[in-house]
Short mmCIF file of C-alpha atoms in Angstrom, two decimals:
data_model
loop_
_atom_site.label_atom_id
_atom_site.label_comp_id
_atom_site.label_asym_id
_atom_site.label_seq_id
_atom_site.Cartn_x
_atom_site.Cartn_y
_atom_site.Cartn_z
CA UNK A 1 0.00 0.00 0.00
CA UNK A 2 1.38 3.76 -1.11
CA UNK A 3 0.04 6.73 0.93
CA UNK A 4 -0.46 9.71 -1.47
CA UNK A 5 -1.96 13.27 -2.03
CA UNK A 6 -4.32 14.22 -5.02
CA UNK A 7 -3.48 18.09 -5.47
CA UNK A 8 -5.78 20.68 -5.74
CA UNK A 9 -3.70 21.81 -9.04
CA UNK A 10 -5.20 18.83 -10.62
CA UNK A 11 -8.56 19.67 -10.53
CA UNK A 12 -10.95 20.35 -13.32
CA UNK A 13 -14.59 21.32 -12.06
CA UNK A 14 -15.79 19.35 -8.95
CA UNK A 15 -13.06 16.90 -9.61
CA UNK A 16 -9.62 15.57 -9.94
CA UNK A 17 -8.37 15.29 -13.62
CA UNK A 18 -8.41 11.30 -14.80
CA UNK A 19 -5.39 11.62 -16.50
CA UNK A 20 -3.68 12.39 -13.48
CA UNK A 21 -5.73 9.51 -11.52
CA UNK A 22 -4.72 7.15 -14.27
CA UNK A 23 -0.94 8.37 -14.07
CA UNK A 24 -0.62 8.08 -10.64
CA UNK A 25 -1.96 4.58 -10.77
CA UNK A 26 0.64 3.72 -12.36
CA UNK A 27 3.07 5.56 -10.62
CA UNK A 28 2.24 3.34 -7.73
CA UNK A 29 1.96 0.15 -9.59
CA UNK A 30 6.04 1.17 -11.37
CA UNK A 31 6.98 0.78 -7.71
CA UNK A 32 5.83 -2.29 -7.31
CA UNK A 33 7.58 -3.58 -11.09
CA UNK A 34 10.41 -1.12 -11.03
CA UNK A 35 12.90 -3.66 -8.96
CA UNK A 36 12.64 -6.69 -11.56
CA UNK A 37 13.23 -4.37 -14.34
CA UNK A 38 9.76 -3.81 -15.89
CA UNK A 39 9.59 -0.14 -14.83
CA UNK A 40 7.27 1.11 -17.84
CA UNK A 41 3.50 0.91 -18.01
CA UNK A 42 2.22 -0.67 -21.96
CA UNK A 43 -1.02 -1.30 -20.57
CA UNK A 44 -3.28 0.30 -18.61
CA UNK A 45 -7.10 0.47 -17.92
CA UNK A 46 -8.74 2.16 -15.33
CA UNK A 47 -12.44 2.09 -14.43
CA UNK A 48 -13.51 5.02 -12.65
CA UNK A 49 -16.07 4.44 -9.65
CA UNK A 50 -16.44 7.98 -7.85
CA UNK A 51 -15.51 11.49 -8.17
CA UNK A 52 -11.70 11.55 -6.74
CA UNK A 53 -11.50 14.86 -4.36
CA UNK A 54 -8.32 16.70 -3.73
CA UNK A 55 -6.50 15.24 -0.07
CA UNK A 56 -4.92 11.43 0.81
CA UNK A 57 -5.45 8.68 -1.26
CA UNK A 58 -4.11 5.38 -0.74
CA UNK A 59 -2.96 2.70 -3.58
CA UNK A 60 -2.85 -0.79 -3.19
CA UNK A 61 -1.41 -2.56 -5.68
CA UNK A 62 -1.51 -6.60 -6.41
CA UNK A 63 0.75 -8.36 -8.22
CA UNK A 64 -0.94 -10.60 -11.20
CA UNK A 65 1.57 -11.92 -13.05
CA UNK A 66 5.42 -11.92 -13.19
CA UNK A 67 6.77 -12.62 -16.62
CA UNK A 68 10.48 -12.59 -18.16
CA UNK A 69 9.00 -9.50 -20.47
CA UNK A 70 6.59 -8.42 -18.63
CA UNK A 71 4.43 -7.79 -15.87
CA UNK A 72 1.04 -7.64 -15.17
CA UNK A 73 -0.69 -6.15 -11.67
CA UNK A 74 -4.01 -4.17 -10.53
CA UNK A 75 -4.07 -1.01 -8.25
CA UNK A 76 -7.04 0.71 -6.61
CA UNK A 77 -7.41 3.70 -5.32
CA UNK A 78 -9.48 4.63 -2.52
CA UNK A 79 -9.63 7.79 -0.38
CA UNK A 80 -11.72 8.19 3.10
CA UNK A 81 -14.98 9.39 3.07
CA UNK A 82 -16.85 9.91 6.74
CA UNK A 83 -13.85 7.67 8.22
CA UNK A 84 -14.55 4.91 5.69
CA UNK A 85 -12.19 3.83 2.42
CA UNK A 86 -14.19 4.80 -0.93
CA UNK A 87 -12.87 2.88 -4.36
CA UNK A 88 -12.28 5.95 -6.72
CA UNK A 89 -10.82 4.06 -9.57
CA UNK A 90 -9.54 0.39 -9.75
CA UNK A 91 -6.68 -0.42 -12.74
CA UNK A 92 -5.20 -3.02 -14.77
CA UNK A 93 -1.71 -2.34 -15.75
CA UNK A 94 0.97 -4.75 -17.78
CA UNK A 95 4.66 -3.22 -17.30
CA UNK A 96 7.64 -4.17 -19.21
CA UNK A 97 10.80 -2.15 -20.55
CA UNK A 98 10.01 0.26 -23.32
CA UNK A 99 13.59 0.78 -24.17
CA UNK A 100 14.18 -2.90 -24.25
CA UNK A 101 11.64 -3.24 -27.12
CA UNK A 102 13.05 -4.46 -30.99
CA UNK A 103 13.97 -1.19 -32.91
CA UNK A 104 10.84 -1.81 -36.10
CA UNK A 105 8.90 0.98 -36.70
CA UNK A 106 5.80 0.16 -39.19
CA UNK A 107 3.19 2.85 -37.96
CA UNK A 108 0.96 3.16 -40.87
CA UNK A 109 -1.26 6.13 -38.53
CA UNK A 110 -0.48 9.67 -40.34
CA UNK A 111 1.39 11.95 -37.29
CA UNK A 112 -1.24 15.09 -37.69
CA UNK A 113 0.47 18.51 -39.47
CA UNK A 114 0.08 21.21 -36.88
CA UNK A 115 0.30 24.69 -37.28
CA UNK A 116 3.70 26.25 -35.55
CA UNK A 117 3.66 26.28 -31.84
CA UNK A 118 3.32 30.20 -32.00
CA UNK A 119 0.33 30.18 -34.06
CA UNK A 120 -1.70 27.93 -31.82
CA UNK A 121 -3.61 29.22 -29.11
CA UNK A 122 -2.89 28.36 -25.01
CA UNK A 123 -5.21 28.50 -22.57
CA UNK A 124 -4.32 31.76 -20.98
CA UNK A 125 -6.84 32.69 -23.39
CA UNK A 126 -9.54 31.32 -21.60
CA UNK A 127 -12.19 33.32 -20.24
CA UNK A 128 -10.95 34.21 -16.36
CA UNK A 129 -13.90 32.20 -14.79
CA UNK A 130 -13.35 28.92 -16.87
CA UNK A 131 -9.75 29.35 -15.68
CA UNK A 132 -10.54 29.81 -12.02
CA UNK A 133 -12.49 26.43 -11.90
CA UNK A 134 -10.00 24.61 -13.93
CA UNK A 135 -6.24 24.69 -12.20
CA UNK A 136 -5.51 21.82 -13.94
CA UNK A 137 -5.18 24.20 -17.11
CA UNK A 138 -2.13 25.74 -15.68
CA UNK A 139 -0.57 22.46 -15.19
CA UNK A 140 -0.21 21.85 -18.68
CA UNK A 141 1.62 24.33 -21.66
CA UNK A 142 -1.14 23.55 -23.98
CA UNK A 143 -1.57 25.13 -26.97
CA UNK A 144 -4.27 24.57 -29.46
CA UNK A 145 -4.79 24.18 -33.55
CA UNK A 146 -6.94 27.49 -34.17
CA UNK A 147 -8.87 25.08 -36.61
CA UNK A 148 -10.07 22.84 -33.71
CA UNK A 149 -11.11 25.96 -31.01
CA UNK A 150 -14.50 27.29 -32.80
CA UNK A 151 -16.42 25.89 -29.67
CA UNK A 152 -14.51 28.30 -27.87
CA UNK A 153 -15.96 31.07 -29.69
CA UNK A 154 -19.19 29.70 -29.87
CA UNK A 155 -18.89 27.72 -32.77
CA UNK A 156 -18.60 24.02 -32.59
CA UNK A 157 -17.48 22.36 -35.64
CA UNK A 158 -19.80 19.23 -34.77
CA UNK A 159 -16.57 16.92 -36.26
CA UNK A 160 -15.92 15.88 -32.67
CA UNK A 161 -11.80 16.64 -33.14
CA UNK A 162 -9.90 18.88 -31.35
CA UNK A 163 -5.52 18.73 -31.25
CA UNK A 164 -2.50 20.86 -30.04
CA UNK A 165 0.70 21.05 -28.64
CA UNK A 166 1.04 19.63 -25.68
CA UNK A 167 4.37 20.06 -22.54
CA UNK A 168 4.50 20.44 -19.15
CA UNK A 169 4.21 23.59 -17.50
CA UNK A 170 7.07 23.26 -15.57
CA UNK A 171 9.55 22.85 -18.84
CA UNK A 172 10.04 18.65 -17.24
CA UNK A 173 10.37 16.69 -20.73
CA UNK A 174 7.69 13.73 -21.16
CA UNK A 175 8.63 10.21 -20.07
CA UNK A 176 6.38 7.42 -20.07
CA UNK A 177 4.10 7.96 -16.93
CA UNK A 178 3.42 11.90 -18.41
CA UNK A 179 2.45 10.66 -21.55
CA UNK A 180 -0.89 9.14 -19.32
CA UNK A 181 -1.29 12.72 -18.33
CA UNK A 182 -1.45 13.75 -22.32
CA UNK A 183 -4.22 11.73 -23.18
CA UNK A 184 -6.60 13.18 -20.94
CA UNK A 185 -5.12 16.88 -20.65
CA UNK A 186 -7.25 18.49 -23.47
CA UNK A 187 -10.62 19.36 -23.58
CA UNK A 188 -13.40 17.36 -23.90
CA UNK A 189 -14.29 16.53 -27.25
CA UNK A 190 -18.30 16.94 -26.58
CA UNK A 191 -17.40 21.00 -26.45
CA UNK A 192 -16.77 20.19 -30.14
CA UNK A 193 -19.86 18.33 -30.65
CA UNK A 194 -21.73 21.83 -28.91
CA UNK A 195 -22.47 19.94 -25.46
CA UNK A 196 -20.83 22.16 -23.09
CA UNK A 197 -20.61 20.53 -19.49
CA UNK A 198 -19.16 17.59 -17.90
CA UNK A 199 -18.50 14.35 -19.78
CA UNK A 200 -17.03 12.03 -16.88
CA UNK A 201 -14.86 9.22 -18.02
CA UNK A 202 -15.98 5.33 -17.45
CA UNK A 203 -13.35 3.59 -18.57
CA UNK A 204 -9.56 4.83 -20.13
CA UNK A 205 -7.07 2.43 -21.81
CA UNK A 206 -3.54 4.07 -22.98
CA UNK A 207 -1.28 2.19 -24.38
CA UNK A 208 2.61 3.65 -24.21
CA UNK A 209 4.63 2.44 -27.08
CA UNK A 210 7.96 4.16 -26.23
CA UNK A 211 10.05 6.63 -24.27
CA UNK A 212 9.16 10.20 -25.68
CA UNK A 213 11.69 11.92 -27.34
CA UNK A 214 12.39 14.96 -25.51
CA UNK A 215 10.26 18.58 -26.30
CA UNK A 216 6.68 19.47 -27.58
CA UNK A 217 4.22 16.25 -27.56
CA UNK A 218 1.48 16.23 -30.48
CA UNK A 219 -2.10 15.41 -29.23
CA UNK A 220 -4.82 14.76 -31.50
CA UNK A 221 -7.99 13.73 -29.34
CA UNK A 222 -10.90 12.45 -31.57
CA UNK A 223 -14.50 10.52 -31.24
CA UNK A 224 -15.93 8.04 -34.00
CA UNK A 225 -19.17 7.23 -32.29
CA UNK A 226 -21.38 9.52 -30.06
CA UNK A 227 -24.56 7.39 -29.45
CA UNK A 228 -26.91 6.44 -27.19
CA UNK A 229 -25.50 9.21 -24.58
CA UNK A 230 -22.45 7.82 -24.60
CA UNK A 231 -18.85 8.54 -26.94
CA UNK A 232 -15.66 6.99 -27.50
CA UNK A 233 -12.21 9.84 -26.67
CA UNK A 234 -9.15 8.09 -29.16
CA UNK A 235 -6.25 10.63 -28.25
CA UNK A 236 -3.05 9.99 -30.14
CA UNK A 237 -0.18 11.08 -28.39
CA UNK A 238 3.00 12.08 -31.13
CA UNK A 239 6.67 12.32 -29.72
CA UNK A 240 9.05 15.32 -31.59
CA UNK A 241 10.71 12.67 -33.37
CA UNK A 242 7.12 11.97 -35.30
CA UNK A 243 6.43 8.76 -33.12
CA UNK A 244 3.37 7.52 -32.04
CA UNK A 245 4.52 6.97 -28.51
CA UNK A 246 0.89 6.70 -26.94
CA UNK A 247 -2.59 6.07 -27.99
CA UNK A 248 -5.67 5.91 -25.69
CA UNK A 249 -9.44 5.42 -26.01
CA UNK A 250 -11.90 6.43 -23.54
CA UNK A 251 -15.29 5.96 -23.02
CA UNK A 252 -17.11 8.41 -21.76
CA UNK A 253 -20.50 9.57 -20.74
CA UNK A 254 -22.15 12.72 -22.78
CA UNK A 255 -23.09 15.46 -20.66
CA UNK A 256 -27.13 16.09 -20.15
CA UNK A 257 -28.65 18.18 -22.55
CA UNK B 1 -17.46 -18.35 -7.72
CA UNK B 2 -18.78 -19.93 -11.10
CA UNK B 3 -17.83 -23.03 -12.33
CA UNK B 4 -17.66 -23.48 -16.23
CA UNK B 5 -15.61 -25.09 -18.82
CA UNK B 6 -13.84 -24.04 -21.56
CA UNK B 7 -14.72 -26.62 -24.72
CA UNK B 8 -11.66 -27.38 -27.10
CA UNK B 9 -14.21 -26.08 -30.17
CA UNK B 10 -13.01 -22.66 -28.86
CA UNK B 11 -9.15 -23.51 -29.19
CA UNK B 12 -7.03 -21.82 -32.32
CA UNK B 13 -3.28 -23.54 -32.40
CA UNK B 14 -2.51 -24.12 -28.77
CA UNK B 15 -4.98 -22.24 -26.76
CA UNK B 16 -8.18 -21.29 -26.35
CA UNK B 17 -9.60 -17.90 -28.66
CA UNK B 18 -9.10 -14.85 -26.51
CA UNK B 19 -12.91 -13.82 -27.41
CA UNK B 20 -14.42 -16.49 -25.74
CA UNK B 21 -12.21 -15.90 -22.75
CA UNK B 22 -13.37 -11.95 -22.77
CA UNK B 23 -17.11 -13.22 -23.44
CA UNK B 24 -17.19 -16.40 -21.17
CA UNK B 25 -16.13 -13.64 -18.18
CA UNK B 26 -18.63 -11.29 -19.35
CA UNK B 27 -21.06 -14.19 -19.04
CA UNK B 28 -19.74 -14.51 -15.21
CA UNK B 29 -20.62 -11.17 -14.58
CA UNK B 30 -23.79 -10.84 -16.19
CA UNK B 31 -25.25 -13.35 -13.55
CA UNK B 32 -23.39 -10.94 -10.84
CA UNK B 33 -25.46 -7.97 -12.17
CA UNK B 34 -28.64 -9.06 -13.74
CA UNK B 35 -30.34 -8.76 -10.76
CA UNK B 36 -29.84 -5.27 -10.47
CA UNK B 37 -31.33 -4.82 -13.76
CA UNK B 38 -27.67 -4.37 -15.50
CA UNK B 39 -27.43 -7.18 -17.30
CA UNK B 40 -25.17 -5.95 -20.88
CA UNK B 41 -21.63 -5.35 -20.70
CA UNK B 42 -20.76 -1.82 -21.88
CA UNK B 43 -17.10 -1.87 -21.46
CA UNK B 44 -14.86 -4.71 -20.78
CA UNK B 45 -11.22 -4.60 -20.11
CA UNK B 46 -9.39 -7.79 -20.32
CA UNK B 47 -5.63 -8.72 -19.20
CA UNK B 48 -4.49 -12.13 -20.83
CA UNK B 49 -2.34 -13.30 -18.19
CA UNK B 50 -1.29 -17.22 -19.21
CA UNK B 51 -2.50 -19.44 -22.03
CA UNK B 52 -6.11 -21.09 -21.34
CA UNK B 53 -6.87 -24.47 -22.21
CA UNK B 54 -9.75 -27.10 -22.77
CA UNK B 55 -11.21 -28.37 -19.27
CA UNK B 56 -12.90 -26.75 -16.14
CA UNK B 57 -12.49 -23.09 -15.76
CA UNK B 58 -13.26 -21.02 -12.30
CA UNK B 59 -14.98 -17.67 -12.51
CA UNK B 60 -14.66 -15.57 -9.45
CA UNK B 61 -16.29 -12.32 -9.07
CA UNK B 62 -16.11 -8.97 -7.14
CA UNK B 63 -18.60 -6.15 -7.42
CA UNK B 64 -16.70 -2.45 -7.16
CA UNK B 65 -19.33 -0.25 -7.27
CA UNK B 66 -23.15 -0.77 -7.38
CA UNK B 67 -24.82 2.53 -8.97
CA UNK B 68 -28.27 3.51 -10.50
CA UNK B 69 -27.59 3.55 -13.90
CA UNK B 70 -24.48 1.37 -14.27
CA UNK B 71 -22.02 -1.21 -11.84
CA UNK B 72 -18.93 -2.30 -12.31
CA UNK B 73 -17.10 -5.20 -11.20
CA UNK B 74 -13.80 -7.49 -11.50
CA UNK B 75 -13.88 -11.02 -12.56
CA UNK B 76 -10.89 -13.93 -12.21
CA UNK B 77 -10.75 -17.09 -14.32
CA UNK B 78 -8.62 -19.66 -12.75
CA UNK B 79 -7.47 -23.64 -14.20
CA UNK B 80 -6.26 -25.64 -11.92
CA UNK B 81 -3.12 -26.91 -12.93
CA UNK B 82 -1.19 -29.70 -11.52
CA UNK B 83 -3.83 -28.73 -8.20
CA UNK B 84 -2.88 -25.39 -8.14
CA UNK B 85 -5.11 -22.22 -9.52
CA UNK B 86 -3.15 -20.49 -12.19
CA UNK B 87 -4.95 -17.09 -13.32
CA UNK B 88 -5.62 -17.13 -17.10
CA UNK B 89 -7.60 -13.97 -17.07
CA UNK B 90 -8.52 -10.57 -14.96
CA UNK B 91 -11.12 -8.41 -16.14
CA UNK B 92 -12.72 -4.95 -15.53
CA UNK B 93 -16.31 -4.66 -16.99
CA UNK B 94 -18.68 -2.33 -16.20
CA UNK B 95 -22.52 -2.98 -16.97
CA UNK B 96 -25.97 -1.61 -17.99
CA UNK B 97 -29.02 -1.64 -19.56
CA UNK B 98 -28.36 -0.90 -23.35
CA UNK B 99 -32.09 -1.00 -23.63
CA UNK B 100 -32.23 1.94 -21.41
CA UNK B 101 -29.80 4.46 -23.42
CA UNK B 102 -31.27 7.17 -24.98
CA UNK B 103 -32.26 7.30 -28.83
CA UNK B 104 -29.61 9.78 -30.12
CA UNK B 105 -27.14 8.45 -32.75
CA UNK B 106 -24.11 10.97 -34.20
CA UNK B 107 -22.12 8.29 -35.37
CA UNK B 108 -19.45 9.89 -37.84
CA UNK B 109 -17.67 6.40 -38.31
CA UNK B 110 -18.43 5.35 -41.66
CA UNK B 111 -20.27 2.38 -42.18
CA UNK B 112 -17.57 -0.10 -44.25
CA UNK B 113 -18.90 -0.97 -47.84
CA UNK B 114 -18.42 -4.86 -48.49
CA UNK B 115 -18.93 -7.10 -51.35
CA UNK B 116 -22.20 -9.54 -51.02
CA UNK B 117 -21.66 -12.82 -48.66
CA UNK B 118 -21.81 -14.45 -51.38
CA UNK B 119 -19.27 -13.09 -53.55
CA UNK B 120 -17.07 -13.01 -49.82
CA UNK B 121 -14.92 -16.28 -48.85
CA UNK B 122 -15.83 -18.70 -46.02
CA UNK B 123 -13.32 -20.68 -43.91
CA UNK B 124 -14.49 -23.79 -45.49
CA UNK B 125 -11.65 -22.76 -48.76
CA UNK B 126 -8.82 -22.82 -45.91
CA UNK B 127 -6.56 -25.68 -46.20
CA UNK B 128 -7.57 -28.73 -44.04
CA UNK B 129 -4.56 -28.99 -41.79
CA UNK B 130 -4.99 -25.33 -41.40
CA UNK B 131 -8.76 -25.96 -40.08
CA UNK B 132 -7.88 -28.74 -38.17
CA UNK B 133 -5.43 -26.41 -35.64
CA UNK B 134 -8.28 -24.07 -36.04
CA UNK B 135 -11.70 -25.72 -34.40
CA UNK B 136 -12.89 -22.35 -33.59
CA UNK B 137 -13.68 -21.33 -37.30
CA UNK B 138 -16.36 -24.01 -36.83
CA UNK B 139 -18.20 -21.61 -34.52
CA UNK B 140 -18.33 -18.97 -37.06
CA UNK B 141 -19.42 -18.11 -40.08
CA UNK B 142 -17.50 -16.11 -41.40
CA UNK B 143 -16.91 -14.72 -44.97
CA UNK B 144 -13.87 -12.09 -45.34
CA UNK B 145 -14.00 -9.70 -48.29
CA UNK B 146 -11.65 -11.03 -51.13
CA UNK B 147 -10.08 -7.68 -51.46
CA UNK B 148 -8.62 -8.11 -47.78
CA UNK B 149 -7.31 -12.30 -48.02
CA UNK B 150 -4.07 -11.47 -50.34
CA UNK B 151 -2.11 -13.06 -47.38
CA UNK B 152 -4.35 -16.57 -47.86
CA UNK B 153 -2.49 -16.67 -51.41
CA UNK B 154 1.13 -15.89 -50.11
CA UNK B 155 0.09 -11.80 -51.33
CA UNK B 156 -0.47 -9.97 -47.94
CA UNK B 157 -1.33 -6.19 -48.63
CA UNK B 158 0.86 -4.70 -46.17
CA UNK B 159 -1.70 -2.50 -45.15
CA UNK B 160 -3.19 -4.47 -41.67
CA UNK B 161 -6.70 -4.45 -42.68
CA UNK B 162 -8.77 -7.65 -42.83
CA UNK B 163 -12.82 -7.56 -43.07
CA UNK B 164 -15.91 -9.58 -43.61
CA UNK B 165 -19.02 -10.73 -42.92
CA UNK B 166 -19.92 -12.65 -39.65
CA UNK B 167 -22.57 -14.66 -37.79
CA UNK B 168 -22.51 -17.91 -35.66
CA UNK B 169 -22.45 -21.15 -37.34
CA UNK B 170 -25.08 -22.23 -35.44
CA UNK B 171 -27.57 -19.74 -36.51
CA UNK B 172 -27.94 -18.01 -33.55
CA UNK B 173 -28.67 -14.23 -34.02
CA UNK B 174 -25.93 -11.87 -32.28
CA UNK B 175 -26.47 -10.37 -28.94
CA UNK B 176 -24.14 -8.14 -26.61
CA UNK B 177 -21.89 -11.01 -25.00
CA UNK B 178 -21.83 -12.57 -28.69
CA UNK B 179 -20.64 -9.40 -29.95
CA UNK B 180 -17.21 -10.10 -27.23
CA UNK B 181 -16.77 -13.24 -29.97
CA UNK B 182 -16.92 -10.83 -32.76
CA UNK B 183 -14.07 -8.39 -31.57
CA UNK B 184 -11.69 -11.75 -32.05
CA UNK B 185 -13.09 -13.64 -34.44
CA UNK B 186 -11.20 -12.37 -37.35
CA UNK B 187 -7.51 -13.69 -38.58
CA UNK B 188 -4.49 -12.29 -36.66
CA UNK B 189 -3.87 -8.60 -38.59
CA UNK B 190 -0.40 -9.58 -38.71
CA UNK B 191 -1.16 -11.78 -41.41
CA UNK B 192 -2.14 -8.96 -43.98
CA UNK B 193 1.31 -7.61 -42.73
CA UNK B 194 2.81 -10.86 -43.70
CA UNK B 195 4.17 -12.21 -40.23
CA UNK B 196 2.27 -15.63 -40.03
CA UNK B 197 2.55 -17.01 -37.01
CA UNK B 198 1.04 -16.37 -33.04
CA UNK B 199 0.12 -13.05 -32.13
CA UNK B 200 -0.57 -13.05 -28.92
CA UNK B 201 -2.78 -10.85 -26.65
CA UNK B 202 -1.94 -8.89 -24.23
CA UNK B 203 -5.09 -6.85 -23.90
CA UNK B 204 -8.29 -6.11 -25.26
CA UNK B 205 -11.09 -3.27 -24.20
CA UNK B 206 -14.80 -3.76 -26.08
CA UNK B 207 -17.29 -1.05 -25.88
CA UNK B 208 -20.53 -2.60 -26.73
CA UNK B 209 -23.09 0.42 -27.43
CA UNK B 210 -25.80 -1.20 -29.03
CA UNK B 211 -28.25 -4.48 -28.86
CA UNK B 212 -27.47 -5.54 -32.29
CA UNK B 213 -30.05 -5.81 -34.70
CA UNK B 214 -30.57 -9.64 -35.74
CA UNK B 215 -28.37 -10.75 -38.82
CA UNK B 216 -24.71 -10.33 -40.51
CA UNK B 217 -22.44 -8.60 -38.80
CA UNK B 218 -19.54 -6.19 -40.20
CA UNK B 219 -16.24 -6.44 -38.52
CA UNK B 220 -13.29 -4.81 -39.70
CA UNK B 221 -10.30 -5.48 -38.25
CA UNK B 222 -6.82 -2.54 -38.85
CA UNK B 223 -4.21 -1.94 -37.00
CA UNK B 224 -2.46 1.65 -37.02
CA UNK B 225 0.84 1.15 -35.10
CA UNK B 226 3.16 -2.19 -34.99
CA UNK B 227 6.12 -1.17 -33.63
CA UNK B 228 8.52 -2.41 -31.13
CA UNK B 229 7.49 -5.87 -31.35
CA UNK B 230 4.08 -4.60 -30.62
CA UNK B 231 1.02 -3.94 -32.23
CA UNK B 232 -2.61 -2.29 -31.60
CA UNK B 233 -6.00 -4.04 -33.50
CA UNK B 234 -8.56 -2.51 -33.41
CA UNK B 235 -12.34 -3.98 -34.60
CA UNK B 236 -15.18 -2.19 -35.45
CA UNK B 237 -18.63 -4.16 -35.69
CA UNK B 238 -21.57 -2.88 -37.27
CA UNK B 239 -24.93 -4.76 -37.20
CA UNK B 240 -27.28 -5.64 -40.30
CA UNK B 241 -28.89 -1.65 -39.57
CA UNK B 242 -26.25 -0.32 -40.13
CA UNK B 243 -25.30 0.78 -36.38
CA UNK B 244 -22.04 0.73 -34.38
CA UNK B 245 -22.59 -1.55 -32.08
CA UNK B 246 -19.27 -2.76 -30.76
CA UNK B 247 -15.47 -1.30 -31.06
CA UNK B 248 -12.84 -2.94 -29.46
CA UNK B 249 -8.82 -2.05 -29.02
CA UNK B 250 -6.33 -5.28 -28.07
CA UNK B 251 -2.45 -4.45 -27.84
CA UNK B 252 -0.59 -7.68 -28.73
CA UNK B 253 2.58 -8.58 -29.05
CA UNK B 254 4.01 -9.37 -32.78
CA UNK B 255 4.97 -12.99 -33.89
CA UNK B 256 8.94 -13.21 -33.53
CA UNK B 257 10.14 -12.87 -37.22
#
């Protein structure tokens, strides 16, 4: 069991951000794998079960399956509500050694032209109030394709597709446990499809491919099927070297209209 | 705890298919929550832990959450071997009533365009030694479109797409744990990328978002990134209306060349 602290700083709206759930997660669970030399999540899934709350949180992690390659484990995390433990999200995580991985490199996915970093738009852009109830915005140097922001200005473009530039705030370079903050670190995709609101997460699966290159990340987030008031959240995750170093799918629950 | 048994008409070379493990633990868990009027899987997360084989099979269950409109839960399957319980599978799932979803469908996916069944080609043209290490294409009928079998004929396109036509061989008309067969049914990708051999998985998340409607089934299977000895599939099933009703991601790991 790991004793932790969910920050403030990660909060979006009533909530803590699920990116950083999912990332710490697996922070907990690379403890657990670092010492037999599988120190990099592949795999993970987490289910989320209730509404994470800035303060303690505890991670217990169990051990599933230790390979030559790889590893496999779970980790839950719980925080104390009226004295008694409350589940806020339980994962599934296989580990393993990115950089010990064969060299190939087949990607057939197109890495997304973005305009220059200077000519997309960050979020100190945001309206002040949007900002105030969204710290987790300042977390993250985000800066977003001016083709993909029309919601912002009122305008949806109903494609459900929105992409950036993506680096910590704090100038650290990406490694494999911040790429699991990138896949969840830009805006919902329903403010695309004109449903302003919250769009809480069910499930997330990211898969990490390899160790970032160091600099600006790439993040494309996108949704293929918004139905039946629910919608899949694919984010592709794109290193500076033009790899494909992450992709994640979500599924997530539309807001009311 | 459930007691079941995996039959040998589900094996494919040396183990048993990896959809029937993801739908026989869905099953598990559908008894766990059908009383609570939740009885369809809408997302499934499955870790592949050690080959399964023909014989008895445990099932052991634990419910995470309990909530109005959805619960989630964890599920184990166990063989004994040599009199000791070796874990084969762990799974996150979390279920509801796709009955109950709203009406609303903004699917942008587009619905794949595929030769008639007739003019598609059944499993029955595959070489018999072939079939015979495959009992599981028994179960299915399935007819892929020619355009996507180059690798049958020694031509494999390179481009990690295989798709066709599918529906159970023994007439039965698809249903939400069914459509947990469909998301594997299909040859390995790494065929059409012309590495024969194993491909095992490590992983594999299905959304099911729809009853289907009765019928054929589309699945198309593509894969978008095999690198590093690894590689993402992702299936996409649509029913005979023309809906969305399943998409599912694995990550598994590349036949040694």
């Amino acid at each position: 069991m790991y004793d932790g602290h969910l920050d403030a700083s990660w909060s979006i709206g009533a909530g803590i951000n699920g990116g950083l759930l999912l990332a710490a997660c697996a922070n907990a669970l690379s403890q657990t794998f670092a010492d037999e030399a599988h120190p990099h999540p592949i795999s993970i899934s987490a289910y989320y079960l209730s509404a994470a709350e800035e303060g303690p949180a505890s991670f217990t992690t169990e051990v599933l399956r230790r390979g030559r390659t790889m590893s496999t484990g779970s980790v839950s995390l719980t925080q104390d509500q009226e004295g008694e433990p409350v589940e806020r999200v339980r994962a599934l995580a296989t580990y393993g050694d990115l950089t010990g991985l064969p060299d190939d490199v087949q990607t057939t996915a197109a890495e997304p032209e973005l305009p220059d970093v200077g000519e997309c738009l960050g979020s100190s852009l945001a309206p002040p109030d949007f900002r105030a109830a969204a710290p987790l915005l300042d977390r993250f140097d985000l800066r977003l394709d001016p083709d993909t922001v029309g919601w912002a200005l009122g305008e949806p473009s109903g494609r459900g597709m929105i992409r950036g530039w993506l680096r910590m705030a704090d100038g650290r370079e990406p490694d494999p446990l911040s790429l699991l903050l990138a896949v969840d670190a830009l805006p919902p995709l329903t403010f695309d499809l004109g449903l302003p609101g919250w769009a809480p997460t069910l499930e997330l699966t990211a898969h990490v491919r390899a160790v970032p290159a160091p600099g600006w990340l790439k993040v494309v987030h996108s949704t293929r099927n918004y139905a039946g008031g629910l919608l899949e959240e694919d984010a592709e995750v794109w290193d500076s070297a033009g790899r494909l170093v992450a992709q994640s799918r979500q599924l997530a629950r539309a807001p009311r209209r």
